[in-house]
Coordinates of C-alpha atoms in Angstrom, one line a residue:
Chain A
X1 CA -73.4 26.3 65.0
X2 CA -71.7 29.6 64.3
X3 CA -72.5 30.6 60.6
X4 CA -68.8 31.5 60.0
X5 CA -67.6 28.1 61.3
X6 CA -70.3 26.3 59.2
X7 CA -69.2 28.2 56.1
X8 CA -65.5 27.4 56.7
X9 CA -66.3 23.7 57.1
X10 CA -68.6 23.6 54.1
X11 CA -66.1 25.3 51.7
X12 CA -63.2 23.2 53.1
X13 CA -65.2 20.1 52.3
X14 CA -65.7 21.4 48.7
X15 CA -61.9 21.9 48.5
X16 CA -61.4 18.3 49.7
X17 CA -64.0 17.0 47.3
X18 CA -62.3 18.8 44.4
X19 CA -58.9 17.3 45.4
X20 CA -60.5 13.8 45.5
X21 CA -62.3 14.2 42.2
X22 CA -59.2 15.6 40.5
X23 CA -56.5 13.3 41.8
X24 CA -58.3 10.1 42.8
X25 CA -61.3 9.5 40.6
X26 CA -61.0 8.5 37.0
X27 CA -63.6 10.2 34.8
X28 CA -61.6 9.7 31.5
X29 CA -59.5 12.2 29.7
X30 CA -62.3 14.5 28.6
X31 CA -64.0 15.2 31.9
X32 CA -62.6 17.4 34.6
X33 CA -64.8 18.7 37.5
X34 CA -63.9 22.2 38.7
X35 CA -65.6 22.9 42.0
X36 CA -63.2 25.7 43.2
X37 CA -65.2 28.5 41.4
X38 CA -67.9 27.9 44.1
X39 CA -65.3 28.6 46.8
X40 CA -63.8 31.6 45.0
X41 CA -67.3 33.0 44.3
X42 CA -68.2 32.7 48.0
X43 CA -65.3 34.9 49.2
X44 CA -66.8 38.0 50.9
X45 CA -67.6 40.7 48.4
X46 CA -66.3 43.3 50.9
X47 CA -62.8 41.9 50.6
X48 CA -60.4 44.0 48.5
X49 CA -59.3 42.5 45.2
X50 CA -55.7 41.7 46.3
X51 CA -56.8 39.9 49.5
X52 CA -59.3 37.8 47.5
X53 CA -56.5 36.9 45.1
X54 CA -54.2 36.0 48.0
X55 CA -56.9 33.8 49.5
X56 CA -57.7 32.2 46.0
X57 CA -54.0 31.5 45.6
X58 CA -53.9 29.7 49.0
X59 CA -57.0 27.7 48.1
X60 CA -55.5 26.7 44.8
X61 CA -52.2 25.6 46.3
X62 CA -53.9 23.6 49.0
X63 CA -56.0 21.8 46.3
X64 CA -53.0 21.1 44.1
X65 CA -51.1 19.6 47.1
X66 CA -54.0 17.4 48.1
X67 CA -54.7 16.3 44.6
X68 CA -51.1 15.2 44.0
X69 CA -50.7 16.5 40.5
X70 CA -48.7 19.4 39.1
X71 CA -48.5 22.2 41.7
X72 CA -49.7 25.6 40.6
X73 CA -52.4 24.8 38.0
X74 CA -55.4 25.4 40.4
X75 CA -53.6 28.3 42.0
X76 CA -53.1 30.1 38.7
X77 CA -56.8 29.5 37.7
X78 CA -58.1 30.6 41.1
X79 CA -56.1 33.8 41.1
X80 CA -57.4 34.6 37.6
X81 CA -61.0 34.0 38.7
X82 CA -60.5 36.1 41.8
X83 CA -59.1 39.0 39.7
X84 CA -62.1 38.8 37.4
X85 CA -64.5 38.7 40.3
X86 CA -65.6 42.3 40.1
X87 CA -66.6 41.7 36.5
X88 CA -68.3 38.3 36.9
X89 CA -69.8 38.8 40.3
X90 CA -70.0 36.3 43.1
X91 CA -72.5 33.7 44.3
X92 CA -74.5 36.3 46.2
X93 CA -75.7 37.7 42.9
X94 CA -77.1 34.3 42.2
X95 CA -77.4 34.9 38.5
X96 CA -77.2 31.8 36.3
X97 CA -75.2 33.8 33.7
X98 CA -72.5 34.7 36.2
X99 CA -72.2 31.1 37.4
X100 CA -71.9 29.9 33.8
X101 CA -69.3 32.5 33.0
X102 CA -67.3 31.9 36.2
X103 CA -67.1 28.1 35.6
X104 CA -66.3 28.6 31.9
X105 CA -63.3 31.0 32.8
X106 CA -62.0 28.5 35.4
X107 CA -62.4 25.4 33.2
X108 CA -60.7 27.1 30.2
X109 CA -57.8 28.3 32.3
X110 CA -57.4 24.9 34.0
X111 CA -57.5 22.9 30.8
X112 CA -55.1 25.2 28.9
X113 CA -52.6 25.3 31.8
X114 CA -52.8 21.5 32.2
X115 CA -52.2 20.8 28.6
X116 CA -49.4 23.3 28.5
X117 CA -49.5 23.4 24.6
X118 CA -48.6 19.7 24.4
X119 CA -52.1 18.5 23.5
X120 CA -53.9 19.1 20.2
X121 CA -56.2 22.2 20.1
X122 CA -59.3 20.2 19.1
X123 CA -58.8 17.9 22.1
X124 CA -58.5 20.9 24.4
X125 CA -61.7 22.6 22.9
X126 CA -63.7 19.3 23.4
X127 CA -62.3 18.9 26.9
X128 CA -63.2 22.5 27.8
X129 CA -66.8 22.1 26.6
X130 CA -67.4 18.7 28.2
X131 CA -65.8 19.7 31.5
X132 CA -67.7 23.0 31.5
X133 CA -71.0 21.2 31.1
X134 CA -70.4 18.8 34.0
X135 CA -68.9 21.5 36.2
X136 CA -71.8 23.8 35.6
X137 CA -74.3 21.0 36.4
X138 CA -72.3 20.1 39.6
X139 CA -72.2 23.8 40.6
X140 CA -75.9 24.1 40.3
X141 CA -76.5 21.0 42.3
X142 CA -74.0 22.0 45.0
X143 CA -75.5 25.6 45.2
X144 CA -78.6 24.0 46.8
X145 CA -76.4 22.5 49.6
X146 CA -74.6 25.8 50.4
X147 CA -75.2 27.2 53.9
X148 CA -77.1 30.4 54.1
X149 CA -75.0 33.5 53.8
X150 CA -77.1 35.3 56.4
Chain B
X1 CA -60.9 59.1 47.2
X2 CA -60.0 58.7 43.5
X3 CA -56.3 58.5 44.4
X4 CA -57.0 55.7 47.0
X5 CA -59.0 53.8 44.3
X6 CA -56.1 54.2 41.9
X7 CA -53.6 52.9 44.4
X8 CA -55.8 50.0 45.2
X9 CA -56.0 49.2 41.5
X10 CA -52.2 49.3 41.2
X11 CA -51.8 47.0 44.2
X12 CA -54.3 44.6 42.8
X13 CA -52.5 44.5 39.4
X14 CA -49.1 43.9 41.2
X15 CA -50.5 41.2 43.4
X16 CA -52.2 39.5 40.3
X17 CA -49.0 39.5 38.3
X18 CA -46.9 38.3 41.2
X19 CA -49.3 35.4 42.2
X20 CA -49.7 34.3 38.5
X21 CA -45.9 34.4 38.0
X22 CA -45.4 32.3 41.2
X23 CA -48.1 29.8 39.9
X24 CA -46.5 29.6 36.5
X25 CA -43.1 29.1 38.0
X26 CA -44.5 26.3 40.1
X27 CA -46.1 24.6 37.1
X28 CA -42.9 25.0 35.0
X29 CA -40.6 24.0 37.9
X30 CA -42.7 21.3 39.4
X31 CA -39.6 19.1 39.9
X32 CA -38.2 21.8 42.2
X33 CA -41.4 22.4 44.2
X34 CA -41.6 18.7 45.1
X35 CA -38.5 19.1 47.4
X36 CA -40.2 21.7 49.7
X37 CA -41.3 20.5 53.1
X38 CA -45.0 21.3 52.4
X39 CA -45.1 19.3 49.2
X40 CA -43.2 16.4 50.9
X41 CA -45.6 16.5 53.9
X42 CA -48.7 16.5 51.7
X43 CA -47.3 13.6 49.6
X44 CA -46.5 11.6 52.7
X45 CA -50.0 12.3 54.1
X46 CA -51.9 11.4 51.0
X47 CA -49.6 8.4 50.5
X48 CA -50.4 7.1 54.0
X49 CA -54.2 7.5 53.5
X50 CA -54.1 5.9 50.0
X51 CA -52.0 3.0 51.3
X52 CA -54.6 2.2 53.9
X53 CA -57.4 2.4 51.3
X54 CA -55.4 0.3 48.9
X55 CA -54.8 -2.4 51.6
X56 CA -58.5 -2.6 52.1
X57 CA -59.5 -2.7 48.4
X58 CA -56.7 -5.1 47.4
X59 CA -58.3 -7.8 49.5
X60 CA -61.2 -8.1 47.0
X61 CA -58.9 -8.6 44.0
X62 CA -56.6 -11.3 45.4
X63 CA -57.7 -14.1 43.0
X64 CA -57.0 -12.2 39.8
X65 CA -53.8 -10.9 41.3
X66 CA -52.7 -14.5 42.1
X67 CA -53.5 -15.5 38.5
X68 CA -51.4 -12.7 37.1
X69 CA -48.4 -13.5 39.4
X70 CA -48.6 -17.1 38.5
X71 CA -48.5 -16.3 34.8
X72 CA -45.5 -14.0 35.3
X73 CA -43.8 -16.7 37.4
X74 CA -44.3 -19.2 34.6
X75 CA -42.8 -16.8 32.0
X76 CA -39.8 -16.2 34.3
X77 CA -39.3 -20.0 34.9
X78 CA -39.3 -20.4 31.1
X79 CA -36.7 -17.7 30.7
X80 CA -34.4 -19.2 33.4
X81 CA -34.8 -22.6 31.7
X82 CA -33.9 -21.1 28.3
X83 CA -30.8 -19.3 29.6
X84 CA -29.7 -22.3 31.6
X85 CA -29.9 -24.4 28.5
X86 CA -27.6 -21.9 26.7
X87 CA -24.8 -22.3 29.3
X88 CA -22.8 -25.4 28.6
X89 CA -22.3 -27.6 31.7
X90 CA -18.8 -27.6 33.1
X91 CA -18.1 -24.0 32.0
X92 CA -15.6 -22.3 34.4
X93 CA -17.1 -19.6 36.5
X94 CA -14.9 -16.8 35.1
X95 CA -16.3 -17.1 31.6
X96 CA -20.0 -17.3 32.7
X97 CA -22.1 -14.5 31.2
X98 CA -21.8 -11.2 33.1
X99 CA -24.4 -10.4 35.8
X100 CA -26.8 -7.6 34.7
X101 CA -26.1 -4.2 36.4
X102 CA -29.9 -3.9 36.9
X103 CA -31.6 -4.9 40.1
X104 CA -35.3 -5.0 40.8
X105 CA -37.4 -3.9 43.8
X106 CA -41.1 -5.0 43.9
X107 CA -43.6 -2.2 44.8
X108 CA -47.3 -1.5 44.7
X109 CA -49.1 1.4 43.2
X110 CA -51.1 3.4 45.8
X111 CA -52.2 6.2 43.5
X112 CA -52.3 6.5 39.8
X113 CA -53.6 9.2 37.4
X114 CA -54.1 8.9 33.6
X115 CA -56.1 11.9 32.6
X116 CA -53.9 14.9 33.1
X117 CA -51.3 15.9 30.6
X118 CA -48.6 15.2 33.2
X119 CA -49.6 12.1 35.1
X120 CA -48.1 10.8 38.3
X121 CA -48.0 7.5 40.2
X122 CA -47.4 7.0 43.9
X123 CA -45.6 3.9 45.0
X124 CA -45.4 2.3 48.5
X125 CA -41.6 2.3 48.6
X126 CA -39.3 5.2 49.5
X127 CA -35.8 6.2 50.6
X128 CA -36.1 3.8 53.5
X129 CA -36.3 1.0 51.0
X130 CA -33.4 2.3 48.9
X131 CA -35.4 4.1 46.3
X132 CA -33.6 7.0 44.6
X133 CA -34.6 9.7 42.1
X134 CA -34.1 8.6 38.5
X135 CA -34.9 5.0 39.0
X136 CA -37.1 3.4 36.3
X137 CA -40.4 1.7 37.0
X138 CA -41.5 -1.3 34.9
X139 CA -44.0 -4.2 34.9
X140 CA -43.8 -7.4 32.9
X141 CA -45.9 -5.6 30.3
X142 CA -43.6 -2.6 29.7
X143 CA -42.2 0.6 31.1
X144 CA -44.3 2.7 33.5
X145 CA -42.2 5.8 34.3
X146 CA -39.3 7.3 36.2
X147 CA -39.1 8.2 39.9
X148 CA -38.9 12.0 40.3
X149 CA -39.5 12.5 44.1
X150 CA -38.8 10.3 47.1
X151 CA -40.3 10.4 50.6
X152 CA -39.6 8.1 53.6
X153 CA -41.8 5.3 52.5
X154 CA -43.4 6.6 49.3
X155 CA -42.1 7.8 46.0
X156 CA -43.6 9.7 43.1
X157 CA -43.2 8.5 39.5
X158 CA -43.6 10.6 36.4
X159 CA -45.8 8.3 34.2
X160 CA -45.0 7.3 30.7
X161 CA -48.3 9.1 30.1
X162 CA -46.8 12.5 30.4
X163 CA -46.7 14.8 27.4
X164 CA -43.3 16.2 28.3
X165 CA -41.5 12.9 28.8
X166 CA -39.4 11.0 26.1
X167 CA -38.1 7.5 26.3
X168 CA -35.7 5.7 24.0
X169 CA -37.3 2.7 22.3
X170 CA -36.6 0.4 19.4
X171 CA -38.2 -2.1 17.0
X172 CA -37.4 -5.6 18.3
X173 CA -37.0 -7.1 14.8
X174 CA -34.3 -4.8 13.4
X175 CA -33.1 -2.6 16.4
X176 CA -34.2 0.7 14.6
X177 CA -34.7 3.1 17.4
X178 CA -36.7 6.3 18.0
X179 CA -38.2 8.4 20.8
X180 CA -41.3 7.3 22.6
X181 CA -43.7 10.1 23.4
X182 CA -47.3 10.3 24.6
X183 CA -49.5 12.6 22.5
X184 CA -51.8 13.1 25.4
X185 CA -55.0 11.5 24.2
X186 CA -55.6 7.7 24.7
X187 CA -53.9 6.1 27.7
X188 CA -53.3 3.0 25.7
X189 CA -51.4 4.6 22.8
X190 CA -48.0 6.2 22.4
X191 CA -45.9 7.4 19.4
X192 CA -42.5 6.2 18.4
X193 CA -41.1 9.3 16.6
X194 CA -38.0 10.1 14.6
X195 CA -37.8 6.6 13.0
X196 CA -35.8 6.9 9.8
X197 CA -37.9 6.8 6.6
X198 CA -36.0 4.0 5.1
X199 CA -36.8 1.7 8.1
X200 CA -38.8 -1.4 7.7
X201 CA -41.7 -1.0 10.0
X202 CA -44.9 -3.1 9.7
X203 CA -48.1 -3.3 11.6
X204 CA -47.8 -5.9 14.5
X205 CA -44.0 -5.3 15.0
X206 CA -43.0 -5.3 18.7
X207 CA -41.5 -2.2 20.3
X208 CA -39.1 -2.6 23.2
X209 CA -36.8 -0.5 25.3
X210 CA -33.6 0.4 23.5
X211 CA -31.2 0.2 26.5
X212 CA -29.7 3.5 25.4
X213 CA -30.4 5.2 28.7
X214 CA -29.2 4.3 32.2
X215 CA -32.7 3.9 33.4
X216 CA -34.2 0.9 31.7
X217 CA -32.5 -2.4 30.5
X218 CA -32.7 -3.2 26.9
X219 CA -35.5 -5.4 25.5
X220 CA -38.4 -4.7 27.8
X221 CA -41.6 -5.1 25.6
X222 CA -43.6 -1.9 25.4
X223 CA -46.2 -2.5 22.7
X224 CA -47.0 -3.4 19.1
X225 CA -47.1 -1.2 16.0
X226 CA -50.6 -0.1 15.1
X227 CA -49.9 2.1 12.1
X228 CA -47.2 4.3 10.6
X229 CA -47.3 7.8 9.2
X230 CA -44.4 9.5 7.3
X231 CA -43.9 13.3 7.5
X232 CA -41.2 13.2 4.8
X233 CA -38.3 13.5 7.2
X234 CA -39.1 10.6 9.6
X235 CA -41.8 8.1 10.4
X236 CA -44.1 8.4 13.3
X237 CA -45.2 5.0 14.6
X238 CA -48.4 4.6 16.6
X239 CA -47.8 2.0 19.3
X240 CA -50.5 0.1 21.2
X241 CA -49.2 -0.4 24.7
X242 CA -49.1 -3.8 26.4
X243 CA -49.6 -2.2 29.8
X244 CA -53.0 -1.1 30.7
X245 CA -52.4 2.0 32.8
X246 CA -55.9 1.9 34.3
X247 CA -55.2 -1.4 36.0
X248 CA -51.6 -0.7 37.2
X249 CA -51.0 -2.4 40.5
X250 CA -47.7 -4.4 41.0
X251 CA -44.6 -2.8 39.5
X252 CA -40.8 -3.1 39.8
X253 CA -38.4 -0.3 40.6
X254 CA -35.3 -0.7 38.5
X255 CA -31.9 0.3 39.9
X256 CA -28.8 0.5 37.7
X257 CA -25.6 0.2 39.7
X258 CA -23.7 1.9 36.8
X259 CA -26.1 4.8 36.5
X260 CA -24.0 7.5 38.2
X261 CA -21.0 6.5 36.1
X262 CA -23.0 6.6 32.9
X263 CA -24.7 9.9 33.8
X264 CA -21.4 11.5 34.7
X265 CA -19.9 10.4 31.3
X266 CA -22.9 11.8 29.5
X267 CA -22.5 15.0 31.5
X268 CA -25.9 14.8 33.2
X269 CA -24.6 15.5 36.7

C-alpha cells in the first residue's frame, strides 16, 4: 500500500479511537485519554506553522463532532499544540521528553478548557496528572504500531 | 530572507489567534454551533450508529428492564388508586380536578456521558416525534436534563450533570426552595444552594422539583439530603441523587402546553 494512504488511514483510525474513548467509554471523572498529540506530532515537519495549525484545527473539530461533546475543546488544544510544535518537536525526533511534554501540554489545555473554571482547582490538578499518566502510557504503546515514516 | 521569516511569523501568530478565538467562541456558544448543518449531520450519524449498538446490547438486559418497568407500573397503579379514592363518586365533571398541562413521551437513551464538565445525553426521539428544544427529561427517579438540540429522530439533552446548569428545587417537607447545581465531581451528588439560613433542613429530607419553571412539574423526587453547610448567608445542601446516571436507559420527555405562554410572560422569548 502507498505509504501516504497507509499513514492517512492510520491517523484517521487514531482520531476515531479518540472520539470513541472520549465520548463513548466511561473511564470515570479523573481519566481522560488524549491521543490527538500523536496525530499533531506526526504532521510533516516541512509544513509551515500556520498550515499545521489549520490542519490541527480541522482534526480537533472532527474529533469534537464525532465525540458528541462540547465543540471546540479539542480544536483549541490541537491548535495550541501545533503552535508549540517548533519548540516541542514532533514524533520524528522520537525523544521521550518531547512526547511527555507534548502530552502534558495537550492534557492540561484540554482539562482546563473542559472544566471552564467551574470545577475546583485540586480536582483539575489531579485530573491532569492522572490523565497525563494514562495518555503518556497509551502514546508509548501506540508509537510501536505507527507506520514507518519512510 | 529575514523579512520572509518575519512575515511567516506574523502570519502564524494571526492564524493562531484567529483559530483559538474561533475555538473559544465554539466552546462558549456551543448552543449556537449545534444548529449548523455539520453538527446536525454528525449528531444524526453518531445517533444512528449508537441506536443500532443500543438495540443489540439492550437484548441482554431485558430481564432487569422488565423488573424495573414492573416496579414503576406498580407505583403508578398505586398513585392512580390513591387519586381515585380522593375524588368522591357522583362528582359532576365540571368540578373534577384540572388536567395537568404536562404530557410525557417515552424515550430511550442511546448515548450518555457523565465525566465531562458539561455532559450530554442523546435520545432516540426527535422533531418527527414532536420533540422541541427546552423540553424537560425525567425518570421515575428524578430529573435528567433539558433538550437543547433536536434532529429528525434524535435529540440532545444537556444533562443535570453540567456545571453551568441550574434547576429550581425544593425540600419536600416545608417547600423551602433553592437552586440545584452540579459541582462537577461525583455523578451521584448535587448541591442545593441559596437555601435560607433559617430553614429547617435535616439529613434524610427529600428534595423534589419546585415547579417554578415551565420545564418540570412540581414534586418529582430528586434525592435526599446528605449534609448541610452554612456560609453565613445561605445554606448549601449536599443532595444524594436517586437517579444513577451511569445506568440511565428509559426516560420521559416532558412537554408543557403552557410553556410558550409562561416563557413570554417571563420575557424569555
